[in-house]
Amino acid sequence: MKEIKYAYCNECEDLVEFDVIEQNITEQYKGENVKFKFRTGRCRYCGSEVATDVDYNTRRSKAKIKAYKQLKGIIKLDEISEILEKYDIGKEALADIAGFGKVTIKRYYEGFIPAKEYSDRLLEFLNKESSFINAVEISKNKVKPVTYRKITARYERLCEIGNSKTEQIVNYIVTQLEEVTPLALEKLLAFSNGVNYALNGDRMIDEECQAWQHGPVYPVVYNKYKKFGYKPIDDGIHSSHGCMLSKVSQEELKAIDMVLDTFGLYSPKTLETISHKQTPWIEKRRGYGPKEASHEVIDEKAVKVYYIQNKLNSEEQIMKYILECLKRV
Ligand SMILES: [Zn+2]
């Protein structure tokens, strides 16, 4: 039997049954007409709004504030978190570097809304690494030496990513998916490069890809991340703003997203199984035993032909292809 829930209706002055309806709400907030979507509770007798659970009003006001920030172009909390992770700093240090009062950032997390000029300053930090590091140099005497060292180390790493398209693709994949092991990453890179042929016609990853025992591998990338072993890669950066995607085109991002939404759903072992069904890899494994190491370079032309012939240029086709591969185990 379905459980019947009750809420208190102020109009009916009684506990009433209610419906939950997704609604487009427009409300005045800080002098603006703020529009937002919310699943409201409606009294079944008079239609007034009722709080369906204890968190109802908090959720509702969060949805409104988020819409207000969007409307005013004000930085959102998850973007502030992105700054903290990107530059490897704490809330107080960020406030110091930005020239705000010490507790300013902390207060944003408690629900205060940043003023437009403060928000613009933070957005600039998020989107422009050089402007952040300039601010760090200017406020150097305000931050602890250990904080300063951490920030400059991270900044060097960001510059490395800023200069390498492959690193940007790696960082994007690691940031988008919850958990990516080094071996899963190799497969996702190779699949992304392949799908990009089918979708956009060009080679996306310039590094050489080799036919290793467990599937295609970009040795340059592998050597950089092998220290994570069978654990997920986490460099803590978690940002896709600023220089993090400067060398990757929108079309290429589409190819990568398509791979993450399809292949990205499967375990590393399954990805390996799929990679072993692909002819460009099989061709280069000829003459090698199943457990024998090899460093044969996979032929990019063969990859291009393979992905185009298999029409791997839409999510639907890719999902069909994956199921086909797994049927033939
Ligand atoms: Zn009512």
mmCIF file of C-alpha atoms in Angstrom, residues 113-323:
data_model
loop_
_atom_site.group_PDB
_atom_site.id
_atom_site.type_symbol
_atom_site.label_atom_id
_atom_site.label_comp_id
_atom_site.label_asym_id
_atom_site.label_seq_id
_atom_site.Cartn_x
_atom_site.Cartn_y
_atom_site.Cartn_z
ATOM 1 C CA ILE A 113 25.895 36.546 -1.562
ATOM 2 C CA PRO A 114 29.067 38.116 -2.996
ATOM 3 C CA ALA A 115 28.815 41.728 -4.129
ATOM 4 C CA LYS A 116 29.235 42.103 -7.883
ATOM 5 C CA GLU A 117 32.811 43.490 -7.742
ATOM 6 C CA TYR A 118 33.956 40.744 -5.339
ATOM 7 C CA SER A 119 32.333 38.157 -7.550
ATOM 8 C CA ASP A 120 34.033 39.579 -10.656
ATOM 9 C CA ARG A 121 37.407 39.401 -8.954
ATOM 10 C CA LEU A 122 36.868 35.745 -8.070
ATOM 11 C CA LEU A 123 35.625 34.907 -11.569
ATOM 12 C CA GLU A 124 38.774 36.469 -12.963
ATOM 13 C CA PHE A 125 40.859 34.210 -10.713
ATOM 14 C CA LEU A 126 38.936 31.190 -11.940
ATOM 15 C CA ASN A 127 39.294 32.070 -15.615
ATOM 16 C CA LYS A 128 42.739 33.646 -15.755
ATOM 17 C CA GLU A 129 45.651 31.952 -14.005
ATOM 18 C CA SER A 130 48.031 34.865 -14.639
ATOM 19 C CA SER A 131 45.783 37.320 -12.844
ATOM 20 C CA PHE A 132 45.614 34.994 -9.852
ATOM 21 C CA ILE A 133 49.377 34.538 -9.658
ATOM 22 C CA ASN A 134 49.890 38.309 -9.975
ATOM 23 C CA ALA A 135 47.599 38.826 -7.014
ATOM 24 C CA VAL A 136 49.577 36.180 -5.103
ATOM 25 C CA GLU A 137 52.839 38.033 -5.749
ATOM 26 C CA ILE A 138 51.311 41.327 -4.632
ATOM 27 C CA SER A 139 49.980 39.842 -1.388
ATOM 28 C CA LYS A 140 52.986 37.608 -0.784
ATOM 29 C CA ASN A 141 53.674 39.070 2.662
ATOM 30 C CA LYS A 142 50.111 38.217 3.765
ATOM 31 C CA VAL A 143 50.282 34.481 3.041
ATOM 32 C CA LYS A 144 52.296 31.908 4.989
ATOM 33 C CA PRO A 145 55.515 30.695 3.297
ATOM 34 C CA VAL A 146 54.150 27.139 3.183
ATOM 35 C CA THR A 147 50.971 28.366 1.479
ATOM 36 C CA TYR A 148 53.010 30.374 -0.979
ATOM 37 C CA ARG A 149 55.131 27.322 -1.856
ATOM 38 C CA LYS A 150 52.044 25.177 -2.344
ATOM 39 C CA ILE A 151 50.443 27.763 -4.609
ATOM 40 C CA THR A 152 53.515 28.257 -6.788
ATOM 41 C CA ALA A 153 53.991 24.488 -7.145
ATOM 42 C CA ARG A 154 50.376 24.158 -8.251
ATOM 43 C CA TYR A 155 50.751 27.102 -10.614
ATOM 44 C CA GLU A 156 53.685 25.399 -12.341
ATOM 45 C CA ARG A 157 51.537 22.315 -12.790
ATOM 46 C CA LEU A 158 48.714 24.430 -14.218
ATOM 47 C CA CYS A 159 51.137 25.982 -16.717
ATOM 48 C CA GLU A 160 52.201 22.495 -17.806
ATOM 49 C CA ILE A 161 48.565 21.619 -18.457
ATOM 50 C CA GLY A 162 48.060 24.954 -20.173
ATOM 51 C CA ASN A 163 50.817 24.039 -22.630
ATOM 52 C CA SER A 164 49.739 20.501 -23.470
ATOM 53 C CA LYS A 165 46.562 19.494 -25.263
ATOM 54 C CA THR A 166 46.907 15.881 -24.153
ATOM 55 C CA GLU A 167 47.256 16.968 -20.513
ATOM 56 C CA GLN A 168 44.151 19.091 -20.910
ATOM 57 C CA ILE A 169 42.194 16.125 -22.223
ATOM 58 C CA VAL A 170 43.479 13.977 -19.344
ATOM 59 C CA ASN A 171 42.538 16.619 -16.796
ATOM 60 C CA TYR A 172 39.081 16.963 -18.332
ATOM 61 C CA ILE A 173 38.409 13.225 -18.197
ATOM 62 C CA VAL A 174 39.657 12.972 -14.612
ATOM 63 C CA THR A 175 37.550 15.970 -13.593
ATOM 64 C CA GLN A 176 34.363 14.778 -15.302
ATOM 65 C CA LEU A 177 34.372 11.194 -14.081
ATOM 66 C CA GLU A 178 34.320 10.307 -10.402
ATOM 67 C CA GLU A 179 36.969 7.629 -10.519
ATOM 68 C CA VAL A 180 39.453 6.957 -13.301
ATOM 69 C CA THR A 181 42.321 4.499 -12.893
ATOM 70 C CA PRO A 182 45.422 4.844 -15.104
ATOM 71 C CA LEU A 183 44.356 1.879 -17.254
ATOM 72 C CA ALA A 184 40.792 3.159 -17.685
ATOM 73 C CA LEU A 185 42.224 6.556 -18.613
ATOM 74 C CA GLU A 186 44.320 5.008 -21.409
ATOM 75 C CA LYS A 187 41.241 3.363 -22.934
ATOM 76 C CA LEU A 188 39.130 6.503 -22.626
ATOM 77 C CA LEU A 189 41.851 8.544 -24.331
ATOM 78 C CA ALA A 190 42.135 6.070 -27.202
ATOM 79 C CA PHE A 191 38.331 5.847 -27.592
ATOM 80 C CA SER A 192 38.066 9.659 -27.518
ATOM 81 C CA ASN A 193 40.703 9.971 -30.208
ATOM 82 C CA GLY A 194 38.827 7.373 -32.283
ATOM 83 C CA VAL A 195 35.380 8.893 -31.817
ATOM 84 C CA ASN A 196 36.832 12.268 -32.781
ATOM 85 C CA TYR A 197 37.779 10.769 -36.165
ATOM 86 C CA ALA A 198 34.224 9.572 -36.680
ATOM 87 C CA LEU A 199 32.733 12.854 -35.493
ATOM 88 C CA ASN A 200 35.167 15.509 -36.728
ATOM 89 C CA GLY A 201 37.526 13.685 -39.076
ATOM 90 C CA ASP A 202 40.809 14.737 -37.435
ATOM 91 C CA ARG A 203 43.413 13.290 -35.159
ATOM 92 C CA MET A 204 42.904 14.686 -31.652
ATOM 93 C CA ILE A 205 45.801 13.244 -29.645
ATOM 94 C CA ASP A 206 49.243 13.741 -31.189
ATOM 95 C CA GLU A 207 51.107 11.379 -28.866
ATOM 96 C CA GLU A 208 51.878 7.923 -30.140
ATOM 97 C CA CYS A 209 49.566 5.137 -29.048
ATOM 98 C CA GLN A 210 50.987 1.634 -28.600
ATOM 99 C CA ALA A 211 49.325 -1.798 -28.678
ATOM 100 C CA TRP A 212 50.092 -3.094 -25.207
ATOM 101 C CA GLN A 213 48.931 -6.383 -23.769
ATOM 102 C CA HIS A 214 45.986 -4.763 -21.943
ATOM 103 C CA GLY A 215 44.930 -2.528 -24.819
ATOM 104 C CA PRO A 216 45.979 0.767 -26.410
ATOM 105 C CA VAL A 217 48.317 2.897 -24.296
ATOM 106 C CA TYR A 218 49.842 6.347 -24.686
ATOM 107 C CA PRO A 219 53.197 5.744 -22.961
ATOM 108 C CA VAL A 220 53.773 9.462 -22.298
ATOM 109 C CA VAL A 221 50.543 9.626 -20.331
ATOM 110 C CA TYR A 222 50.946 6.198 -18.769
ATOM 111 C CA ASN A 223 54.350 7.008 -17.304
ATOM 112 C CA LYS A 224 53.034 10.179 -15.776
ATOM 113 C CA TYR A 225 50.110 8.541 -13.960
ATOM 114 C CA LYS A 226 51.248 4.987 -13.272
ATOM 115 C CA LYS A 227 52.067 5.948 -9.691
ATOM 116 C CA PHE A 228 48.323 5.770 -8.973
ATOM 117 C CA GLY A 229 48.383 2.019 -9.740
ATOM 118 C CA TYR A 230 44.875 0.565 -9.491
ATOM 119 C CA LYS A 231 43.628 3.603 -7.592
ATOM 120 C CA PRO A 232 41.736 6.492 -9.204
ATOM 121 C CA ILE A 233 43.849 9.347 -10.489
ATOM 122 C CA ASP A 234 43.399 12.489 -8.438
ATOM 123 C CA ASP A 235 45.676 15.463 -8.883
ATOM 124 C CA GLY A 236 43.196 17.591 -6.935
ATOM 125 C CA ILE A 237 42.889 20.264 -9.604
ATOM 126 C CA HIS A 238 39.277 19.677 -10.620
ATOM 127 C CA SER A 239 38.883 22.689 -12.837
ATOM 128 C CA SER A 240 37.870 23.070 -16.444
ATOM 129 C CA HIS A 241 38.109 26.861 -16.541
ATOM 130 C CA GLY A 242 40.860 29.130 -17.841
ATOM 131 C CA CYS A 243 43.838 27.443 -19.456
ATOM 132 C CA MET A 244 42.523 23.997 -18.552
ATOM 133 C CA LEU A 245 40.845 23.514 -21.944
ATOM 134 C CA SER A 246 42.504 26.229 -24.020
ATOM 135 C CA LYS A 247 43.778 23.837 -26.711
ATOM 136 C CA VAL A 248 40.694 21.613 -26.980
ATOM 137 C CA SER A 249 37.968 22.715 -29.393
ATOM 138 C CA GLN A 250 34.238 22.587 -28.669
ATOM 139 C CA GLU A 251 33.849 19.876 -31.341
ATOM 140 C CA GLU A 252 36.552 17.796 -29.699
ATOM 141 C CA LEU A 253 34.920 18.251 -26.299
ATOM 142 C CA LYS A 254 31.753 16.852 -27.828
ATOM 143 C CA ALA A 255 33.647 13.726 -28.885
ATOM 144 C CA ILE A 256 35.146 13.323 -25.402
ATOM 145 C CA ASP A 257 31.782 13.875 -23.687
ATOM 146 C CA MET A 258 30.254 11.272 -25.980
ATOM 147 C CA VAL A 259 32.901 8.775 -24.867
ATOM 148 C CA LEU A 260 32.479 9.595 -21.170
ATOM 149 C CA ASP A 261 28.680 9.176 -21.418
ATOM 150 C CA THR A 262 29.029 5.757 -23.051
ATOM 151 C CA PHE A 263 32.352 3.941 -22.548
ATOM 152 C CA GLY A 264 32.765 5.944 -19.325
ATOM 153 C CA LEU A 265 29.958 3.917 -17.725
ATOM 154 C CA TYR A 266 31.937 0.665 -17.862
ATOM 155 C CA SER A 267 34.606 -0.839 -15.599
ATOM 156 C CA PRO A 268 38.288 -0.744 -16.599
ATOM 157 C CA LYS A 269 38.179 -4.507 -17.244
ATOM 158 C CA THR A 270 35.200 -4.147 -19.607
ATOM 159 C CA LEU A 271 36.933 -1.289 -21.421
ATOM 160 C CA GLU A 272 39.894 -3.580 -21.893
ATOM 161 C CA THR A 273 37.642 -6.295 -23.333
ATOM 162 C CA ILE A 274 36.200 -3.793 -25.806
ATOM 163 C CA SER A 275 39.654 -2.549 -26.817
ATOM 164 C CA HIS A 276 40.669 -6.139 -27.586
ATOM 165 C CA LYS A 277 37.905 -6.342 -30.226
ATOM 166 C CA GLN A 278 39.291 -3.431 -32.204
ATOM 167 C CA THR A 279 41.205 -4.301 -35.370
ATOM 168 C CA PRO A 280 43.833 -1.497 -35.179
ATOM 169 C CA TRP A 281 44.987 -2.991 -31.860
ATOM 170 C CA ILE A 282 44.612 -6.648 -33.014
ATOM 171 C CA GLU A 283 46.728 -5.960 -36.132
ATOM 172 C CA LYS A 284 49.633 -4.745 -34.023
ATOM 173 C CA ARG A 285 49.419 -7.654 -31.588
ATOM 174 C CA ARG A 286 49.941 -10.212 -34.367
ATOM 175 C CA GLY A 287 52.931 -12.442 -33.574
ATOM 176 C CA TYR A 288 52.784 -11.667 -29.847
ATOM 177 C CA GLY A 289 51.449 -14.060 -27.225
ATOM 178 C CA PRO A 290 48.516 -12.850 -25.071
ATOM 179 C CA LYS A 291 50.846 -12.131 -22.132
ATOM 180 C CA GLU A 292 53.766 -10.851 -24.153
ATOM 181 C CA ALA A 293 54.770 -7.196 -23.871
ATOM 182 C CA SER A 294 55.059 -5.157 -27.061
ATOM 183 C CA HIS A 295 55.502 -1.543 -28.043
ATOM 184 C CA GLU A 296 54.142 -1.607 -31.594
ATOM 185 C CA VAL A 297 52.694 1.770 -32.558
ATOM 186 C CA ILE A 298 49.015 1.647 -33.519
ATOM 187 C CA ASP A 299 48.365 2.939 -37.030
ATOM 188 C CA GLU A 300 46.326 6.131 -36.845
ATOM 189 C CA LYS A 301 44.961 5.626 -40.361
ATOM 190 C CA ALA A 302 43.611 2.235 -39.322
ATOM 191 C CA VAL A 303 41.982 3.844 -36.262
ATOM 192 C CA LYS A 304 40.341 6.480 -38.415
ATOM 193 C CA VAL A 305 38.974 3.888 -40.848
ATOM 194 C CA TYR A 306 37.793 1.638 -38.001
ATOM 195 C CA TYR A 307 35.824 4.327 -36.155
ATOM 196 C CA ILE A 308 34.323 5.745 -39.342
ATOM 197 C CA GLN A 309 33.317 2.289 -40.640
ATOM 198 C CA ASN A 310 31.701 1.453 -37.300
ATOM 199 C CA LYS A 311 29.948 4.852 -37.392
ATOM 200 C CA LEU A 312 30.984 5.668 -33.820
ATOM 201 C CA ASN A 313 29.752 9.245 -34.003
ATOM 202 C CA SER A 314 26.628 9.206 -31.816
ATOM 203 C CA GLU A 315 25.843 7.979 -28.316
ATOM 204 C CA GLU A 316 23.236 5.610 -29.677
ATOM 205 C CA GLN A 317 25.647 3.987 -32.146
ATOM 206 C CA ILE A 318 28.367 3.729 -29.528
ATOM 207 C CA MET A 319 26.071 2.020 -27.000
ATOM 208 C CA LYS A 320 25.029 -0.466 -29.692
ATOM 209 C CA TYR A 321 28.660 -1.046 -30.611
ATOM 210 C CA ILE A 322 29.641 -1.668 -26.969
ATOM 211 C CA LEU A 323 26.885 -4.268 -26.540
#
